Amino acid sequence: MVKADAIYFNGNIYSSDAHNTFYSGMAIAEGMIIAMGDDESIMQYQNEITKLVDLHGQFVMSGLVDSHLHPFWGASQSLSCDLKHQVLTKTEILIKITQYAAQYMQEHKDGWIIVRGWMQPDMLPIGSELMREDLDKISLNYPIIIFSNDCHLLVCNTLALSSFKTVDIPEDALVKGILEDGPAMQAFDEITRYSDDYALRVAKKAQSLLNEQGVTTVMDARADAVTFKAFQSLAQSNELTLRVLGAREIPAKAFATADMIPDAIAETQAFMAEFSYKQTALQPTTTISHIKFFIDGVLQAPLHTALLRKPYHLDGVDQYGDCYYDKALLTELLSQTNQLGWHPHMHTVGDAGIDFALDCIEGSQKQSPNSAVRAGFAHNELTVPEHYPRFKALNVIATQSLQWGAMCEVTQATFEELLGKERMEYFECAGRFYDAGVKVAYGSDWPIDHLNLWEHFQLGMNRQLMGSHYQHGNDRMLTVQEVLRSATIDAAYMLRQDQNIGSLEAGKFADFIVLNQNPFELDRYKIHIVKVEQVFLGGKPIKIS
């Protein structure tokens, strides 16, 4: 019998296994769980050098798995002009940017003035826009950009617009200085080519912030070389305290014709070869086996680029949103990547965008079936009843930012005006996925929202904002068990890492956290008070604040 390096006993250990079993004891050897059980049975794994840890009844669970986020964008936000998700007037925002810019220009002879922590739909008065001319009034000599927290909109001054080298600037963007969706992200990528030292600083900050939340595994939803080079550097120096997975984007322009598909796949294979390594219990690393596709855009003003079955309710405009791929080409590419075992990760917001992605998954599986491939659709904000059985039949995982189910009355009314009352019945409905037997994986989508996972869980459970009496009542409330499974074993399933992580079971990595509260015993409106006291990765303690 293998003997344990450490035995944890007298605990309240939630396994998140198939039966949601609770144990009092756990035995660990070489970073792996070798046994779960009661205090008496677990002691058979003890020898003279085994470390015994009395948990004194504390709540223990698997480390959290955040299956959709942007860690570098999140961690770098506080290192720029950070508006901190505040609801501000346009005038207040411009004052804050002007103050930051004045200080920046005093301290730097050149460089970019970057503004983060902002969402245009949240700016007052509702419907107002920031544009090129507003930023030109702050400076014509320094490039200024404001990058929206949803990562789908970027506002530039004139100098910034003329400075991009790798971005195709649409004609209409030259007037307002607003880049949308793909060009917005490409522009931000271009100007944030961090030095190696700065990238390491951002990577360390990202893992520290995530560890404090109890996160032990993440998937970067848009993997790039800068991010993964930094995380891989930390892995090689044994400083990495996260398991970092990634989804590599294959943009539509990379396979605009069928004969370009082999090159698009080869380029992705080269990226994976450089940054993808096998996770082991004692050596967290970077792994890339997912491929990312932005099928459509976003619902919010001013973009309205999420793809809809019926048009938006906009005066005098017959607008359905955008689809960024050709269905036949994407289906063919997926049929080839199925043979490689790559997992598609789709950005799908509108009901027609979800239709499109489901059709592509179904078509590719008919052409090239591979039951090992696990597609994940992220966001799924506007669904229709027939989507849920299709997700189930195709084993598509719904990757949900559960906190988006909560909203204020003004937001709800704004979307109802935009979409109509009938469609709002299926707006942000995670509960309907659970009820249909679809696996739901939690993804914070940080930095779109501030990083507070336990608050996210409460919002998702109750469909109610903190301190608000308004409940978005078109879907049922969630249970704490559903939410915790979505942030552990079901997220691990989407990442195809459930054989190693996501639950506390013999034969899995000893990635676990100790909490100050038992979420199962808390009032559902008190989940946000949970604090993470200890984090362990492969059985090793991780230092947290």
Short mmCIF file of N, CA and C in Angstrom, two decimals, residues 21 59 103 113 137:
data_model
loop_
_atom_site.label_atom_id
_atom_site.label_comp_id
_atom_site.label_asym_id
_atom_site.label_seq_id
_atom_site.Cartn_x
_atom_site.Cartn_y
_atom_site.Cartn_z
N THR A 21 -20.26 13.39 -2.88
CA THR A 21 -19.95 12.79 -1.59
C THR A 21 -19.17 13.76 -0.71
N PHE A 59 -14.23 23.59 5.87
CA PHE A 59 -14.77 23.16 4.59
C PHE A 59 -13.65 23.14 3.54
N GLN A 103 -0.64 63.37 -16.08
CA GLN A 103 0.43 62.78 -15.28
C GLN A 103 1.32 61.89 -16.13
N ILE A 113 -1.32 55.94 -24.09
CA ILE A 113 -2.21 56.16 -22.94
C ILE A 113 -3.37 55.19 -23.10
N LYS A 137 -9.16 65.96 -28.07
CA LYS A 137 -9.13 67.15 -27.22
C LYS A 137 -8.19 66.96 -26.03
#
